[in-house]
Amino acid sequence: MKHPKEEKTFIMIKPDGVMKGLIGEVIKRIEQRDLKIIALEMFQPTFEDVDNHYPKKEEWITRLGHKTLSTYEQYGYDLISDFGTNKPEEIGPEVRKWLIEFMTSAPMVKMVVQGVHAVDVIRKISGNTLPYKADMGTIRGDFSIDSPALANKEKRAVMNIVHASETPEEAEHEIKHWFGDKELFSYHRFGVDM
Ligand code: ADP
């Protein structure tokens, strides 16, 4: 019988995770948590693939700009000298471009994971978006120390090893986007659902 909180989620090992040799480590942590990997593939995304992955809504893009603005304020950096503007709606698209450049810089590994509370549990295993804030014991906390203070100064995205869907709705959209009509597999896991 299917549990009411049985979910599918999407997780992707980003270029820094692949380049640090963390593919096995990430998979291990997912399986260790009694979650089931039902699709898995290494691939090299195109600019367009990633462009369609990140929201194009003005609101989301401006939010990225706001985040950068507050990092600059917090550390006393000079926005105008780095960006030529201090408007979040003009900085946002620049940060979005860094994200796409980063996400296309090496192959990635994409997965669909199934299990009870899969969306929340995968976010928990991943840790805070910003590695320097992520708890020890999470993927980001254990294997990275990156921060916007570093990344923004170097004009690149924060390298945080994995991407994981935030809600079941986002997961559905991302699974469709990254796997299309490809097969999601079905099997039993000893000790979990048999
Ligand atoms: P998440 O991937 O945890 O859902 P967000 O949607 O907030 O996080 O951000 C998307 C991606 O943008 C992050 O995974 C990270 O790589 C990058 N990012 C977030 N904040 C910043 C920032 N201030 N500067 C540069 N890159 C950032």
mmCIF file with all atom_site columns, N, CA and C and ligand atoms in Angstrom, residues 14 54 60 63-64 67-68 71 95 98-99 102 123 129-130 140 148 151-152 156-160 162-164 166, ligand 1:
data_model
loop_
_atom_site.group_PDB
_atom_site.id
_atom_site.type_symbol
_atom_site.label_atom_id
_atom_site.label_alt_id
_atom_site.label_comp_id
_atom_site.label_asym_id
_atom_site.label_entity_id
_atom_site.label_seq_id
_atom_site.pdbx_PDB_ins_code
_atom_site.Cartn_x
_atom_site.Cartn_y
_atom_site.Cartn_z
_atom_site.occupancy
_atom_site.B_iso_or_equiv
_atom_site.pdbx_formal_charge
_atom_site.auth_seq_id
_atom_site.auth_comp_id
_atom_site.auth_asym_id
_atom_site.auth_atom_id
_atom_site.pdbx_PDB_model_num
ATOM   1   N N   . LYS A 1 14  ? 25.912 18.666 -8.755  1.00 0.00 ? 14  LYS A N   1
ATOM   2   C CA  . LYS A 1 14  ? 26.391 19.767 -9.590  1.00 0.00 ? 14  LYS A CA  1
ATOM   3   C C   . LYS A 1 14  ? 27.853 19.547 -9.999  1.00 0.00 ? 14  LYS A C   1
ATOM   4   N N   . TYR A 1 54  ? 16.063 26.934 -14.316 1.00 0.00 ? 54  TYR A N   1
ATOM   5   C CA  . TYR A 1 54  ? 15.865 28.015 -13.355 1.00 0.00 ? 54  TYR A CA  1
ATOM   6   C C   . TYR A 1 54  ? 14.687 28.889 -13.784 1.00 0.00 ? 54  TYR A C   1
ATOM   7   N N   . TRP A 1 60  ? 11.700 36.008 -9.254  1.00 0.00 ? 60  TRP A N   1
ATOM   8   C CA  . TRP A 1 60  ? 12.764 35.091 -8.830  1.00 0.00 ? 60  TRP A CA  1
ATOM   9   C C   . TRP A 1 60  ? 14.134 35.703 -9.135  1.00 0.00 ? 60  TRP A C   1
ATOM   10  N N   . ARG A 1 63  ? 14.918 38.466 -6.818  1.00 0.00 ? 63  ARG A N   1
ATOM   11  C CA  . ARG A 1 63  ? 15.282 37.894 -5.508  1.00 0.00 ? 63  ARG A CA  1
ATOM   12  C C   . ARG A 1 63  ? 16.774 37.551 -5.472  1.00 0.00 ? 63  ARG A C   1
ATOM   13  N N   . LEU A 1 64  ? 17.290 37.001 -6.583  1.00 0.00 ? 64  LEU A N   1
ATOM   14  C CA  . LEU A 1 64  ? 18.734 36.704 -6.663  1.00 0.00 ? 64  LEU A CA  1
ATOM   15  C C   . LEU A 1 64  ? 19.544 37.999 -6.510  1.00 0.00 ? 64  LEU A C   1
ATOM   16  N N   . LYS A 1 67  ? 19.575 39.158 -2.918  1.00 0.00 ? 67  LYS A N   1
ATOM   17  C CA  . LYS A 1 67  ? 20.503 38.359 -2.098  1.00 0.00 ? 67  LYS A CA  1
ATOM   18  C C   . LYS A 1 67  ? 21.921 38.910 -2.238  1.00 0.00 ? 67  LYS A C   1
ATOM   19  N N   . THR A 1 68  ? 22.296 39.202 -3.481  1.00 0.00 ? 68  THR A N   1
ATOM   20  C CA  . THR A 1 68  ? 23.643 39.721 -3.733  1.00 0.00 ? 68  THR A CA  1
ATOM   21  C C   . THR A 1 68  ? 23.811 41.091 -3.086  1.00 0.00 ? 68  THR A C   1
ATOM   22  N N   . THR A 1 71  ? 24.448 40.681 0.530   1.00 0.00 ? 71  THR A N   1
ATOM   23  C CA  . THR A 1 71  ? 25.814 40.201 0.784   1.00 0.00 ? 71  THR A CA  1
ATOM   24  C C   . THR A 1 71  ? 26.793 41.374 0.710   1.00 0.00 ? 71  THR A C   1
ATOM   25  N N   . VAL A 1 95  ? 23.566 37.335 -11.939 1.00 0.00 ? 95  VAL A N   1
ATOM   26  C CA  . VAL A 1 95  ? 23.762 36.178 -11.056 1.00 0.00 ? 95  VAL A CA  1
ATOM   27  C C   . VAL A 1 95  ? 23.173 34.919 -11.707 1.00 0.00 ? 95  VAL A C   1
ATOM   28  N N   . TRP A 1 98  ? 25.680 33.604 -14.048 1.00 0.00 ? 98  TRP A N   1
ATOM   29  C CA  . TRP A 1 98  ? 26.753 32.870 -13.350 1.00 0.00 ? 98  TRP A CA  1
ATOM   30  C C   . TRP A 1 98  ? 26.310 31.450 -13.055 1.00 0.00 ? 98  TRP A C   1
ATOM   31  N N   . LEU A 1 99  ? 25.030 31.331 -12.637 1.00 0.00 ? 99  LEU A N   1
ATOM   32  C CA  . LEU A 1 99  ? 24.485 30.011 -12.308 1.00 0.00 ? 99  LEU A CA  1
ATOM   33  C C   . LEU A 1 99  ? 24.539 29.083 -13.512 1.00 0.00 ? 99  LEU A C   1
ATOM   34  N N   . PHE A 1 102 ? 28.107 28.069 -14.364 1.00 0.00 ? 102 PHE A N   1
ATOM   35  C CA  . PHE A 1 102 ? 28.583 27.052 -13.419 1.00 0.00 ? 102 PHE A CA  1
ATOM   36  C C   . PHE A 1 102 ? 27.976 25.678 -13.726 1.00 0.00 ? 102 PHE A C   1
ATOM   37  N N   . ARG A 1 123 ? 16.213 17.471 1.093   1.00 0.00 ? 123 ARG A N   1
ATOM   38  C CA  . ARG A 1 123 ? 16.654 18.844 1.439   1.00 0.00 ? 123 ARG A CA  1
ATOM   39  C C   . ARG A 1 123 ? 17.463 18.814 2.739   1.00 0.00 ? 123 ARG A C   1
ATOM   40  N N   . THR A 1 129 ? 21.402 26.010 1.677   1.00 0.00 ? 129 THR A N   1
ATOM   41  C CA  . THR A 1 129 ? 21.889 26.409 0.340   1.00 0.00 ? 129 THR A CA  1
ATOM   42  C C   . THR A 1 129 ? 23.320 26.939 0.392   1.00 0.00 ? 129 THR A C   1
ATOM   43  N N   . LEU A 1 130 ? 23.634 27.698 1.440   1.00 0.00 ? 130 LEU A N   1
ATOM   44  C CA  . LEU A 1 130 ? 24.972 28.290 1.548   1.00 0.00 ? 130 LEU A CA  1
ATOM   45  C C   . LEU A 1 130 ? 25.856 27.385 2.402   1.00 0.00 ? 130 LEU A C   1
ATOM   46  N N   . ARG A 1 140 ? 26.346 19.512 2.091   1.00 0.00 ? 140 ARG A N   1
ATOM   47  C CA  . ARG A 1 140 ? 26.975 20.825 1.888   1.00 0.00 ? 140 ARG A CA  1
ATOM   48  C C   . ARG A 1 140 ? 27.868 21.213 3.070   1.00 0.00 ? 140 ARG A C   1
ATOM   49  N N   . PRO A 1 148 ? 28.437 33.304 -0.408  1.00 0.00 ? 148 PRO A N   1
ATOM   50  C CA  . PRO A 1 148 ? 28.241 34.385 -1.364  1.00 0.00 ? 148 PRO A CA  1
ATOM   51  C C   . PRO A 1 148 ? 29.342 35.439 -1.265  1.00 0.00 ? 148 PRO A C   1
ATOM   52  N N   . ALA A 1 151 ? 31.876 33.896 -3.524  1.00 0.00 ? 151 ALA A N   1
ATOM   53  C CA  . ALA A 1 151 ? 31.375 33.691 -4.885  1.00 0.00 ? 151 ALA A CA  1
ATOM   54  C C   . ALA A 1 151 ? 31.084 35.001 -5.611  1.00 0.00 ? 151 ALA A C   1
ATOM   55  N N   . ASN A 1 152 ? 30.384 35.907 -4.919  1.00 0.00 ? 152 ASN A N   1
ATOM   56  C CA  . ASN A 1 152 ? 30.015 37.158 -5.587  1.00 0.00 ? 152 ASN A CA  1
ATOM   57  C C   . ASN A 1 152 ? 31.235 37.965 -5.993  1.00 0.00 ? 152 ASN A C   1
ATOM   58  N N   . ARG A 1 156 ? 30.843 34.452 -9.653  1.00 0.00 ? 156 ARG A N   1
ATOM   59  C CA  . ARG A 1 156 ? 30.386 33.087 -9.959  1.00 0.00 ? 156 ARG A CA  1
ATOM   60  C C   . ARG A 1 156 ? 29.281 32.711 -8.978  1.00 0.00 ? 156 ARG A C   1
ATOM   61  N N   . ALA A 1 157 ? 28.586 31.604 -9.283  1.00 0.00 ? 157 ALA A N   1
ATOM   62  C CA  . ALA A 1 157 ? 27.534 31.124 -8.395  1.00 0.00 ? 157 ALA A CA  1
ATOM   63  C C   . ALA A 1 157 ? 28.152 30.457 -7.169  1.00 0.00 ? 157 ALA A C   1
ATOM   64  N N   . VAL A 1 158 ? 27.365 30.351 -6.115  1.00 0.00 ? 158 VAL A N   1
ATOM   65  C CA  . VAL A 1 158 ? 27.794 29.590 -4.945  1.00 0.00 ? 158 VAL A CA  1
ATOM   66  C C   . VAL A 1 158 ? 27.852 28.119 -5.353  1.00 0.00 ? 158 VAL A C   1
ATOM   67  N N   . MET A 1 159 ? 28.991 27.486 -5.063  1.00 0.00 ? 159 MET A N   1
ATOM   68  C CA  . MET A 1 159 ? 29.131 26.066 -5.424  1.00 0.00 ? 159 MET A CA  1
ATOM   69  C C   . MET A 1 159 ? 28.702 25.242 -4.220  1.00 0.00 ? 159 MET A C   1
ATOM   70  N N   . ASN A 1 160 ? 27.557 24.588 -4.368  1.00 0.00 ? 160 ASN A N   1
ATOM   71  C CA  . ASN A 1 160 ? 27.007 23.887 -3.195  1.00 0.00 ? 160 ASN A CA  1
ATOM   72  C C   . ASN A 1 160 ? 26.688 22.409 -3.447  1.00 0.00 ? 160 ASN A C   1
ATOM   73  N N   . VAL A 1 162 ? 25.062 20.051 -4.603  1.00 0.00 ? 162 VAL A N   1
ATOM   74  C CA  . VAL A 1 162 ? 23.846 19.422 -5.129  1.00 0.00 ? 162 VAL A CA  1
ATOM   75  C C   . VAL A 1 162 ? 22.744 20.453 -5.334  1.00 0.00 ? 162 VAL A C   1
ATOM   76  N N   . HIS A 1 163 ? 21.811 20.095 -6.185  1.00 0.00 ? 163 HIS A N   1
ATOM   77  C CA  . HIS A 1 163 ? 20.538 20.816 -6.262  1.00 0.00 ? 163 HIS A CA  1
ATOM   78  C C   . HIS A 1 163 ? 19.460 19.832 -5.832  1.00 0.00 ? 163 HIS A C   1
ATOM   79  N N   . ALA A 1 164 ? 18.501 20.288 -5.049  1.00 0.00 ? 164 ALA A N   1
ATOM   80  C CA  . ALA A 1 164 ? 17.396 19.416 -4.655  1.00 0.00 ? 164 ALA A CA  1
ATOM   81  C C   . ALA A 1 164 ? 16.091 20.191 -4.708  1.00 0.00 ? 164 ALA A C   1
ATOM   82  N N   . GLU A 1 166 ? 12.540 21.787 -3.906  1.00 0.00 ? 166 GLU A N   1
ATOM   83  C CA  . GLU A 1 166 ? 12.106 22.346 -2.624  1.00 0.00 ? 166 GLU A CA  1
ATOM   84  C C   . GLU A 1 166 ? 10.705 21.891 -2.207  1.00 0.00 ? 166 GLU A C   1
HETATM 85  P P1  . ADP B 2 .   ? 18.413 26.175 -3.557  1.00 0.00 ? 1   ADP B P1  1
HETATM 86  O O1  . ADP B 2 .   ? 19.244 25.571 -4.656  1.00 0.00 ? 1   ADP B O1  1
HETATM 87  O O2  . ADP B 2 .   ? 18.864 25.688 -2.191  1.00 0.00 ? 1   ADP B O2  1
HETATM 88  O O3  . ADP B 2 .   ? 16.926 26.022 -3.738  1.00 0.00 ? 1   ADP B O3  1
HETATM 89  P P2  . ADP B 2 .   ? 18.165 29.035 -4.350  1.00 0.00 ? 1   ADP B P2  1
HETATM 90  O O4  . ADP B 2 .   ? 17.005 28.704 -5.224  1.00 0.00 ? 1   ADP B O4  1
HETATM 91  O O5  . ADP B 2 .   ? 18.011 30.142 -3.338  1.00 0.00 ? 1   ADP B O5  1
HETATM 92  O O6  . ADP B 2 .   ? 18.738 27.756 -3.555  1.00 0.00 ? 1   ADP B O6  1
HETATM 93  O O7  . ADP B 2 .   ? 19.404 29.444 -5.276  1.00 0.00 ? 1   ADP B O7  1
HETATM 94  C C1  . ADP B 2 .   ? 19.698 28.767 -6.451  1.00 0.00 ? 1   ADP B C1  1
HETATM 95  C C2  . ADP B 2 .   ? 21.180 28.625 -6.599  1.00 0.00 ? 1   ADP B C2  1
HETATM 96  O O8  . ADP B 2 .   ? 21.761 29.916 -6.735  1.00 0.00 ? 1   ADP B O8  1
HETATM 97  C C3  . ADP B 2 .   ? 21.900 28.031 -5.395  1.00 0.00 ? 1   ADP B C3  1
HETATM 98  O O9  . ADP B 2 .   ? 21.925 26.635 -5.427  1.00 0.00 ? 1   ADP B O9  1
HETATM 99  C C4  . ADP B 2 .   ? 23.287 28.628 -5.496  1.00 0.00 ? 1   ADP B C4  1
HETATM 100 O O10 . ADP B 2 .   ? 24.128 27.831 -6.325  1.00 0.00 ? 1   ADP B O10 1
HETATM 101 C C5  . ADP B 2 .   ? 23.058 29.958 -6.157  1.00 0.00 ? 1   ADP B C5  1
HETATM 102 N N1  . ADP B 2 .   ? 23.045 31.112 -5.250  1.00 0.00 ? 1   ADP B N1  1
HETATM 103 C C6  . ADP B 2 .   ? 22.172 31.343 -4.251  1.00 0.00 ? 1   ADP B C6  1
HETATM 104 N N2  . ADP B 2 .   ? 22.425 32.494 -3.641  1.00 0.00 ? 1   ADP B N2  1
HETATM 105 C C7  . ADP B 2 .   ? 23.485 33.043 -4.292  1.00 0.00 ? 1   ADP B C7  1
HETATM 106 C C8  . ADP B 2 .   ? 24.246 34.264 -4.150  1.00 0.00 ? 1   ADP B C8  1
HETATM 107 N N3  . ADP B 2 .   ? 23.956 35.159 -3.208  1.00 0.00 ? 1   ADP B N3  1
HETATM 108 N N4  . ADP B 2 .   ? 25.281 34.475 -4.997  1.00 0.00 ? 1   ADP B N4  1
HETATM 109 C C9  . ADP B 2 .   ? 25.588 33.579 -5.946  1.00 0.00 ? 1   ADP B C9  1
HETATM 110 N N5  . ADP B 2 .   ? 24.925 32.426 -6.128  1.00 0.00 ? 1   ADP B N5  1
HETATM 111 C C10 . ADP B 2 .   ? 23.896 32.153 -5.326  1.00 0.00 ? 1   ADP B C10 1
#
